[in-house]
CSV table of C-alpha atoms in Angstrom, one decimal:
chain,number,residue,atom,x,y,z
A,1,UNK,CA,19.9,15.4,-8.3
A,2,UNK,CA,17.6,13.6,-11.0
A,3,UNK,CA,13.9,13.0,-9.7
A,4,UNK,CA,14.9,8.7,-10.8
A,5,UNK,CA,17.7,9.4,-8.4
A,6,UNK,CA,15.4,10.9,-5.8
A,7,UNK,CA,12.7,8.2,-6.1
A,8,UNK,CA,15.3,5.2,-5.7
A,9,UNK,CA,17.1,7.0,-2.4
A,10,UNK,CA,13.6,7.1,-1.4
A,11,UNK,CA,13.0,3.4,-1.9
A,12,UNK,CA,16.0,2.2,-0.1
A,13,UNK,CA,15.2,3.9,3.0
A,14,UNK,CA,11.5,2.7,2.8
A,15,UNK,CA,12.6,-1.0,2.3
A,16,UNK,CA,14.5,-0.2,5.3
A,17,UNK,CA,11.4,0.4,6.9
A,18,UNK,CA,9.4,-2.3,5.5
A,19,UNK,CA,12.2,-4.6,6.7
A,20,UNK,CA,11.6,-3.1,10.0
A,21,UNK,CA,8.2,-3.2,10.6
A,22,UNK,CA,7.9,-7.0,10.0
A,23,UNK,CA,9.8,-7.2,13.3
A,24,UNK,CA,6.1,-7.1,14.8
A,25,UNK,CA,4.2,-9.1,12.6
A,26,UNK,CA,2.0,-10.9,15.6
A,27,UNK,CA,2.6,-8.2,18.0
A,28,UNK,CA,1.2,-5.2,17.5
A,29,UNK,CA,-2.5,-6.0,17.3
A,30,UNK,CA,-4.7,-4.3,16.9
A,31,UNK,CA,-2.3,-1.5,15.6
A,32,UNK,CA,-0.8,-2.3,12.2
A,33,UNK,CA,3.0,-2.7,11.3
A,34,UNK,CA,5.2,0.3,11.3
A,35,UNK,CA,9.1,0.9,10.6
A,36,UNK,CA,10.4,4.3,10.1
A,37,UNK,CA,14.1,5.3,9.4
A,38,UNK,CA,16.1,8.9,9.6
A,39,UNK,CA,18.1,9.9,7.2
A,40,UNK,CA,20.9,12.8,7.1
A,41,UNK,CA,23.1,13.4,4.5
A,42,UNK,CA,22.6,10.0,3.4
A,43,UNK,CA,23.5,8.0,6.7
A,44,UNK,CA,20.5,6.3,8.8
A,45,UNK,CA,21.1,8.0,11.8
A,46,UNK,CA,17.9,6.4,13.6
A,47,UNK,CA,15.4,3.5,13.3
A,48,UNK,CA,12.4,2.1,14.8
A,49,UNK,CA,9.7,-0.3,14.9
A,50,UNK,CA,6.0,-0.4,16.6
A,51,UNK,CA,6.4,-3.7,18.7
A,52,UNK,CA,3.2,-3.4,20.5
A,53,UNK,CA,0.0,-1.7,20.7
A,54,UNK,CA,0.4,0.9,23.7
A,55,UNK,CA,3.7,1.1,23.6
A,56,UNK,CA,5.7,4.5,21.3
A,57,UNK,CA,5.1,4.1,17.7
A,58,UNK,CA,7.8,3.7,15.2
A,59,UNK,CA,8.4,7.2,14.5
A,60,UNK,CA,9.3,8.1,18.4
A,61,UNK,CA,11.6,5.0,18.4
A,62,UNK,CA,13.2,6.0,15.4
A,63,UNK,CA,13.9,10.5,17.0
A,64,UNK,CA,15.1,8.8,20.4
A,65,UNK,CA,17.7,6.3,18.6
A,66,UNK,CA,19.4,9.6,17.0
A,67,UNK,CA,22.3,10.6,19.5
A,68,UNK,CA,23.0,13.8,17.8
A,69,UNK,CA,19.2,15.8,18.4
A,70,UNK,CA,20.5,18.8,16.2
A,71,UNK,CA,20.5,16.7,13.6
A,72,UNK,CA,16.9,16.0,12.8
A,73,UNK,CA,16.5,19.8,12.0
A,74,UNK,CA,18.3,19.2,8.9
A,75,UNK,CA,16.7,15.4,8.1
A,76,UNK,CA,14.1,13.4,6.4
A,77,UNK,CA,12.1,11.0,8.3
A,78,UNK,CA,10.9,7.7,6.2
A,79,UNK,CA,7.9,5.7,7.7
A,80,UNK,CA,5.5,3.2,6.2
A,81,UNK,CA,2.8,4.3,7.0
A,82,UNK,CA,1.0,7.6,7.3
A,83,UNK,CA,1.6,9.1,11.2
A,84,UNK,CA,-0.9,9.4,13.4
A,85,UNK,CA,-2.3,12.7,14.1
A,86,UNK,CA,-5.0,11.6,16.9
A,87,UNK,CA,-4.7,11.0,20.9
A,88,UNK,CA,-5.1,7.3,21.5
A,89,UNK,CA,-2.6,5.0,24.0
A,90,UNK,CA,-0.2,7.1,22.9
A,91,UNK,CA,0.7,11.1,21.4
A,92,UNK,CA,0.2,12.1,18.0
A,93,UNK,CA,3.8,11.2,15.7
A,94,UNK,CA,3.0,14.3,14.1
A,95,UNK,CA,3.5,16.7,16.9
A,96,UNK,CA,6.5,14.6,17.9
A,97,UNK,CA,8.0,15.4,14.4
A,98,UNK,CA,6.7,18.7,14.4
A,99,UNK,CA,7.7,19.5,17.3
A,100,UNK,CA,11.2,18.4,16.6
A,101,UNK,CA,11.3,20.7,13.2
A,102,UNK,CA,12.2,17.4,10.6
A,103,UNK,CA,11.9,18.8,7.5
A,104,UNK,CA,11.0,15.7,5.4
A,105,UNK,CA,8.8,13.3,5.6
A,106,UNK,CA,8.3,10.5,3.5
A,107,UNK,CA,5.5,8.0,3.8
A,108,UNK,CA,4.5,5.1,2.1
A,109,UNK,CA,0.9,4.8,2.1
A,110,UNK,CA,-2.1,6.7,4.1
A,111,UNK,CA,-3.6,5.2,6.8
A,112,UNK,CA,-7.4,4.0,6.6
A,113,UNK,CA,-7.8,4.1,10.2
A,114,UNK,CA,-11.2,6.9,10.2
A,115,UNK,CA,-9.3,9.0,12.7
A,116,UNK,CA,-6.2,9.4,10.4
A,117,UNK,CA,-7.1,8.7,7.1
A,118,UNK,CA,-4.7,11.2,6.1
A,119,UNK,CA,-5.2,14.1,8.3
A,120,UNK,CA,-1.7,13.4,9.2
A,121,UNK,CA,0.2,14.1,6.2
A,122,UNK,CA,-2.1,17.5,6.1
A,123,UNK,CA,-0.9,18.1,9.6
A,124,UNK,CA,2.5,17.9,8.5
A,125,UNK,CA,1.8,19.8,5.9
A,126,UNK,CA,-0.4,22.8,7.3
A,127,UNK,CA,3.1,22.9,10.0
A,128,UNK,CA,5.9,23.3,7.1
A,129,UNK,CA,6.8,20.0,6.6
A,130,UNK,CA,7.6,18.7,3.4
A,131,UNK,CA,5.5,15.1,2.5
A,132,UNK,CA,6.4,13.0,0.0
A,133,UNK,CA,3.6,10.2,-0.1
A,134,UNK,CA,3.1,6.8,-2.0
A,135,UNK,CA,6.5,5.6,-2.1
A,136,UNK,CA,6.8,1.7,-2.6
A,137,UNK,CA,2.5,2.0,-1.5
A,138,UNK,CA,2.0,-1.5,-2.8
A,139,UNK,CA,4.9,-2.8,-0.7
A,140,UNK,CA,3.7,-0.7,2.2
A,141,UNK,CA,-0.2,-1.9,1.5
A,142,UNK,CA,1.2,-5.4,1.6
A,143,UNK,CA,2.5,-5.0,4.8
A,144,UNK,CA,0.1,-4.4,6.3
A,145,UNK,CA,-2.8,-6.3,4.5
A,146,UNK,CA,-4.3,-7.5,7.5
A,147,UNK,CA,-4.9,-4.5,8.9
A,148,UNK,CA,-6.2,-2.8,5.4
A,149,UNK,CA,-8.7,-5.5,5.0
A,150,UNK,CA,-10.0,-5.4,8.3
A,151,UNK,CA,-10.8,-1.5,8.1
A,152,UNK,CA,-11.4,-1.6,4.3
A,153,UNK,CA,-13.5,-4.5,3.9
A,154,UNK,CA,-14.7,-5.0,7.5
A,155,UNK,CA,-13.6,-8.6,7.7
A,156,UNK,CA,-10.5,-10.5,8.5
A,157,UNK,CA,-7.4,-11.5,6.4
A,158,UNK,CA,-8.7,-15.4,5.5
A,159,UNK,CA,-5.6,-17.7,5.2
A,160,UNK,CA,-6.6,-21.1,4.2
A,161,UNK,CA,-4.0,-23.5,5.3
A,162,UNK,CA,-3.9,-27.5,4.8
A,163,UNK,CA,-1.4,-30.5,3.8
A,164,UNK,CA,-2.5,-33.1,1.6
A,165,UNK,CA,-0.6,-36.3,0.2
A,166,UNK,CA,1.1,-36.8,-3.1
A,167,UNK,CA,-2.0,-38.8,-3.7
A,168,UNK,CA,-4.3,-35.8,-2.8
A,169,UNK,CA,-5.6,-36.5,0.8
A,170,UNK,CA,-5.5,-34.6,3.7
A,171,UNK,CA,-6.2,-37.8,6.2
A,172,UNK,CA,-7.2,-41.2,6.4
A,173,UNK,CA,-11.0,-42.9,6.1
A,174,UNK,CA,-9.9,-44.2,10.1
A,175,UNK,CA,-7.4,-43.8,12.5
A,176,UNK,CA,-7.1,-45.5,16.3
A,177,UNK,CA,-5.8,-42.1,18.6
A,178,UNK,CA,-7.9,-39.2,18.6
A,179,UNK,CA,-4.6,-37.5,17.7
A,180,UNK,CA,-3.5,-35.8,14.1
A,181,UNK,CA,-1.7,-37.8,11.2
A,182,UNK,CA,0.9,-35.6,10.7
A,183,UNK,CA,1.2,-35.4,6.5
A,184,UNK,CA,3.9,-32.7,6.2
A,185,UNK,CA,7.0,-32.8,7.5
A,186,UNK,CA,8.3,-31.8,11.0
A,187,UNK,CA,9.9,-28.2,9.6
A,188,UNK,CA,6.9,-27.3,7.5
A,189,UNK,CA,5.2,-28.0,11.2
A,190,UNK,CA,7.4,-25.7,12.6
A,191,UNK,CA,6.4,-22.9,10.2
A,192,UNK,CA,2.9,-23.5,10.6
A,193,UNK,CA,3.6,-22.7,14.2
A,194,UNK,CA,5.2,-19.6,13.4
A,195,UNK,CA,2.2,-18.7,11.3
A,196,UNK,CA,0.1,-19.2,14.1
A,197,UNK,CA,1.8,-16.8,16.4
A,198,UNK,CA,1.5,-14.0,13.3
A,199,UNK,CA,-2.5,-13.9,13.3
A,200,UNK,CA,-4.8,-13.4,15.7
A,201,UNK,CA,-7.5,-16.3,15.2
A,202,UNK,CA,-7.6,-19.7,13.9
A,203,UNK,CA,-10.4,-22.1,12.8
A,204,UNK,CA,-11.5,-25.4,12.9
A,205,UNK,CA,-14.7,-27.4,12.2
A,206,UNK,CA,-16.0,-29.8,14.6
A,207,UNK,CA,-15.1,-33.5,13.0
A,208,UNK,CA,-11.5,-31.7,12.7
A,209,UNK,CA,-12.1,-31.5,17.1
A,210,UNK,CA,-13.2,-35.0,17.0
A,211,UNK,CA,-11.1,-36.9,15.0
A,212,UNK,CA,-7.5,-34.8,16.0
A,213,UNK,CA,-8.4,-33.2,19.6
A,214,UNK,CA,-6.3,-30.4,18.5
A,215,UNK,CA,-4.3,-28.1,20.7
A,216,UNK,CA,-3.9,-25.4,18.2
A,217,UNK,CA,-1.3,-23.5,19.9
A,218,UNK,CA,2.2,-22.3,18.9
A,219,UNK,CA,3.8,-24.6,21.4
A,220,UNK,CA,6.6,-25.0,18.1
A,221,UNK,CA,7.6,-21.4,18.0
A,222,UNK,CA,7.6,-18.4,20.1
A,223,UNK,CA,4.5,-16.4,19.9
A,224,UNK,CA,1.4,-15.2,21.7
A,225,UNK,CA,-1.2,-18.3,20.6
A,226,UNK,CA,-4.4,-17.5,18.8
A,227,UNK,CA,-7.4,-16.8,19.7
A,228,UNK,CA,-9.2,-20.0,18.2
A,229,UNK,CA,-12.4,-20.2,16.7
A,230,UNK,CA,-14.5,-23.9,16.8
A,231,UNK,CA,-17.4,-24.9,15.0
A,232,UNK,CA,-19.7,-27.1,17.2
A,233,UNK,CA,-22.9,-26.7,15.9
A,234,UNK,CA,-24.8,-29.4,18.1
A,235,UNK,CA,-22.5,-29.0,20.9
A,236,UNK,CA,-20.5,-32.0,20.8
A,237,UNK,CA,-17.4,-31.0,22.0
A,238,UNK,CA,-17.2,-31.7,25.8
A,239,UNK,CA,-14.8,-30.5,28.6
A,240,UNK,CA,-12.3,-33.5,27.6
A,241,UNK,CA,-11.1,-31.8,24.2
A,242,UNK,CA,-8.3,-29.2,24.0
A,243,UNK,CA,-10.4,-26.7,22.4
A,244,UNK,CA,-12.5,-26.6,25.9
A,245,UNK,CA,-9.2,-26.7,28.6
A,246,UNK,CA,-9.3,-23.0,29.3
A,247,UNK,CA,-5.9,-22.7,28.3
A,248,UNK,CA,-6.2,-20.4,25.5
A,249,UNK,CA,-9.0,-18.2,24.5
A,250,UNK,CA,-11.6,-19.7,22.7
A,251,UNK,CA,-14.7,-18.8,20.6
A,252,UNK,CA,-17.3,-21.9,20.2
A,253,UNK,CA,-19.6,-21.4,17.6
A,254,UNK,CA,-23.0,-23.0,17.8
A,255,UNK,CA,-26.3,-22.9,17.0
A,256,UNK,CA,-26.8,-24.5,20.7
A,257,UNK,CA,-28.0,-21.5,23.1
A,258,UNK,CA,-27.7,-23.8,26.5
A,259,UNK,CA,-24.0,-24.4,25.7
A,260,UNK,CA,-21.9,-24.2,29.1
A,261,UNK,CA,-19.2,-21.7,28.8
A,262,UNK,CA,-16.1,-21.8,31.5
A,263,UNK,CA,-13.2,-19.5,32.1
A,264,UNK,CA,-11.3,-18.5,28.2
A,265,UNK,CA,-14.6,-20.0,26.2
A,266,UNK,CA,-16.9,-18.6,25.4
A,267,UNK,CA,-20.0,-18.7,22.8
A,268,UNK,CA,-21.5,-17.1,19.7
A,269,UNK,CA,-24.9,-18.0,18.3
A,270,UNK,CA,-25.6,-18.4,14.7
A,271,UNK,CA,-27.8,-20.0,12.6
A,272,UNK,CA,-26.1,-22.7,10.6
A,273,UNK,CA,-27.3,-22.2,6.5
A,274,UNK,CA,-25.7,-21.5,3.3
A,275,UNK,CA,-24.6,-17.8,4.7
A,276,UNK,CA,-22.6,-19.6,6.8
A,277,UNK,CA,-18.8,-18.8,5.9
A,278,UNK,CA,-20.2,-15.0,6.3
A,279,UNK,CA,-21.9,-15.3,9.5
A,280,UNK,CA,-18.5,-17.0,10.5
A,281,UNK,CA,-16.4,-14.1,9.3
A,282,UNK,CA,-18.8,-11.3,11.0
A,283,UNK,CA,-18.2,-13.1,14.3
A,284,UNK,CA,-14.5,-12.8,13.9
A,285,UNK,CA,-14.7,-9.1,12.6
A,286,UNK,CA,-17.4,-8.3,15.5
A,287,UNK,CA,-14.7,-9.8,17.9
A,288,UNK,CA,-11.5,-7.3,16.3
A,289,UNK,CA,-9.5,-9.9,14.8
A,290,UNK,CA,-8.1,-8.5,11.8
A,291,UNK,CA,-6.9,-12.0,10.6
A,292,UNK,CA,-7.8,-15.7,11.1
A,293,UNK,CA,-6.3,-19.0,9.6
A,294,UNK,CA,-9.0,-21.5,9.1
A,295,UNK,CA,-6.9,-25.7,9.1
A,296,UNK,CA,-9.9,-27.5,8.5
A,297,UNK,CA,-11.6,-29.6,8.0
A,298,UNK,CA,-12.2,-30.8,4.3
A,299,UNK,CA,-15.6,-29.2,4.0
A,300,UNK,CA,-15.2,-26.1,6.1
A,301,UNK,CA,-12.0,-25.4,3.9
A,302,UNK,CA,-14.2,-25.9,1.0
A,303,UNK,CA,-17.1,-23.7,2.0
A,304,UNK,CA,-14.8,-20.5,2.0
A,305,UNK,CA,-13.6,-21.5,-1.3
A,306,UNK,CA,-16.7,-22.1,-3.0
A,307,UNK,CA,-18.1,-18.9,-1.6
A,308,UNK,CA,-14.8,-17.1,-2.7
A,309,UNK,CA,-14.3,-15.9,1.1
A,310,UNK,CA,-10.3,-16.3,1.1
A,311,UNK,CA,-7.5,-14.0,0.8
A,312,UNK,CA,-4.6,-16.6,0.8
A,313,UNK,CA,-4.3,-20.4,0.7
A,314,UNK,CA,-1.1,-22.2,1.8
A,315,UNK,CA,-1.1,-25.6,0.8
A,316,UNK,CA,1.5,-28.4,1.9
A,317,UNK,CA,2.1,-30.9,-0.6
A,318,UNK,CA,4.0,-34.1,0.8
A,319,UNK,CA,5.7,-37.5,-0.6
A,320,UNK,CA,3.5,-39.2,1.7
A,321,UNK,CA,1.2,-41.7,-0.2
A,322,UNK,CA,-2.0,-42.3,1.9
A,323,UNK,CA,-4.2,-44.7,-1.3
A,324,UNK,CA,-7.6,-43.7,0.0
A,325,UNK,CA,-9.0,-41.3,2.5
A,326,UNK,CA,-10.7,-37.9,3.0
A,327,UNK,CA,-9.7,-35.7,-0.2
A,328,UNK,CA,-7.9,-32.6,-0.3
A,329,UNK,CA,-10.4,-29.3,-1.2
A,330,UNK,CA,-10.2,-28.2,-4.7
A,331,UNK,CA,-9.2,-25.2,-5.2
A,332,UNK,CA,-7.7,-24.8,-8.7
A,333,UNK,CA,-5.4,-21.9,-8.8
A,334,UNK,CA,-1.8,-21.3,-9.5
A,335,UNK,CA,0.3,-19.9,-6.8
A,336,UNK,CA,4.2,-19.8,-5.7
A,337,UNK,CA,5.8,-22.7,-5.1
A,338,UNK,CA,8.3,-23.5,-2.7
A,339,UNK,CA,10.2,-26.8,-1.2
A,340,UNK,CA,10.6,-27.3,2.2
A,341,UNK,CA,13.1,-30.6,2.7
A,342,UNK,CA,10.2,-33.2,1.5
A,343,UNK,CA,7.6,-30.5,1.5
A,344,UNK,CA,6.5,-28.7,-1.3
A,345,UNK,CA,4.6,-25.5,-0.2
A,346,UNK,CA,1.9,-23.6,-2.6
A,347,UNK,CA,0.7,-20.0,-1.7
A,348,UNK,CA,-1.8,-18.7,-3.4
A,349,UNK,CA,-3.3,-15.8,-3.8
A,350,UNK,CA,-6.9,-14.5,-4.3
A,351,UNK,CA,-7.0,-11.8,-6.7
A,352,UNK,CA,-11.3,-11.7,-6.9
């Protein structure tokens, strides 16, 4: 068999995988996504996902879905990402594949994690295995950017999300309810909620508190909420807001050391200057949230882009027309456009 052929039999199955993995995009944290597949002669015989951190690991989903055992002596194992070779909540894959005498195993990218960092794949190795490594690795780093930028650039994934009118404002100068003006449509709402449940922090400012009373929970989808992360520099957020109910755990942060903390709130001191978006971010990282979307308001959005602090900005676009009002951040890039009924969604990406 041609090497081309090789490489695109190798692809298939680690698309598989990819396809897989996303299965526990929200889930998992603080362990990243995982699929693996098994191959003989050309047939999947078993597949698997991580789902959640303590529970097995792809790879021993993937050996216990295989009816026929014998088999895996003569098989190739595909998985996404590098297998662990380190005790933690659960065994090392590698022994488990080891121990089972697969052949082949091919992996899409190494893992950063410190205690892997591919001592795995010379595991593998150093036991007979044949490793075949870097197959679809951009896919595979893709994946699982949330989890590469937390242990790569020690920092969260930053996801910039807001909705603005055809006329370019994301609210009204005055509004009668402490209650959002919803801009976008009820499906792009929906997603929104989805995205929600797939990181593990979100962020508001504190006029964003004041003016909405947001909930932000993922009361619109199924999903674990976030953990959320409020700006309240001078401590004006009382106990009547939703940030402050308990509910959901919450991370206040404030300049204001005398700030009353309850059950699921709690506080973290900064100092409030122009290393602000950072200070922000070390919190999060300090916390282990490997990813955070931050909905506003107008200027928090527009510190992170102005200090170029972003990974991703999704930006609703709707046939509402508002006249006048608080306008939209500026952030003038080009990203990939998509319609949603009324909606037109922008993602865009930051390649800095």
């Amino acid at each position: 068999m041609s090497y081309f052929c090789v490489v695109k039999i190798h692809e298939k199955y680690l698309s598989r995988c990819i396809q897989l993995a996303k299965n526990g995009l929200g889930s998992t944290y603080p362990n990243p996504l995982v699929g693996s597949v098994i191959v003989h002669n050309d047939k999947i015989i078993g597949e698997g996902w991580h789902r959640k951190a303590g529970e097995p690991h792809a790879e021993v989903h993937a050996i216990n879905s295989v009816k026929d055992q014998s088999l895996l002596k003569e098989s190739t194992i595909y998985v996404s990402l590098e297998p662990c070779s380190h005790f933690g909540k659960t065994p090392p894959c590698c022994d488990l594949i080891i121990a089972h005498k697969i052949p082949k195993v091919v992996v899409g990218t190494i893992d950063p994690f410190s205690k892997v960092a591919g001592s795995g794949i010379q595991r593998l190795r150093d036991n007979g295995c044949e490793v075949t490594v870097g197959v679809l690795e951009k896919e595979c780093l893709e994946l699982n950017k949330r989890f590469f930028t937390f242990h790569n650039k020690k920092r969260p994934y930053i996801i910039l999300k807001w909705a603005e009118s055809r006329d370019g404002f994301i609210a009204p100068l005055s509004k009668d309810t402490k209650a959002p003006i919803w801009i976008s449509n009820e499906y792009s709402r929906q997603l929104v909620h989805q995205w929600r449940a797939e990181e593990q922090a979100i962020l508001v400012g504190t006029q964003t508190v004041l003016d909405d009373n947001p909930k932000l929970d993922v009361r619109d989808w199924t999903g674990k909420n976030p953990t959320r992360i409020v700006l309240d520099r001078h401590g004006k957020i009382d106990s009547n807001y939703f940030v402050n109910d308990g509910k959901t755990k919450t991370v206040v942060i404030t300049e204001q050391e005398k700030l009353i903390e309850s059950e699921n709130v709690r506080a973290e001191i900064i100092t409030f200057d122009n290393q602000l978006s950072q200070k922000i971010v070390d919190v999060v990282y300090r916390l282990g949230l490997q990813s955070i979307i931050i909905e506003g308001g107008k200027q928090t959005l527009q510190t992170f882009i102005d200090d170029r602090l972003w990974d991703e900005a999704r930006v609703f676009v709707s046939d509402t027309i508002l006249e006048k009002g608080i306008t939209a951040p500026q952030l003038n890039r080009i990203g990939k456009t998509t319609k949603i009924k009324t909606d037109q969604l922008t993602i865009i990406l930051n390649h800095d």
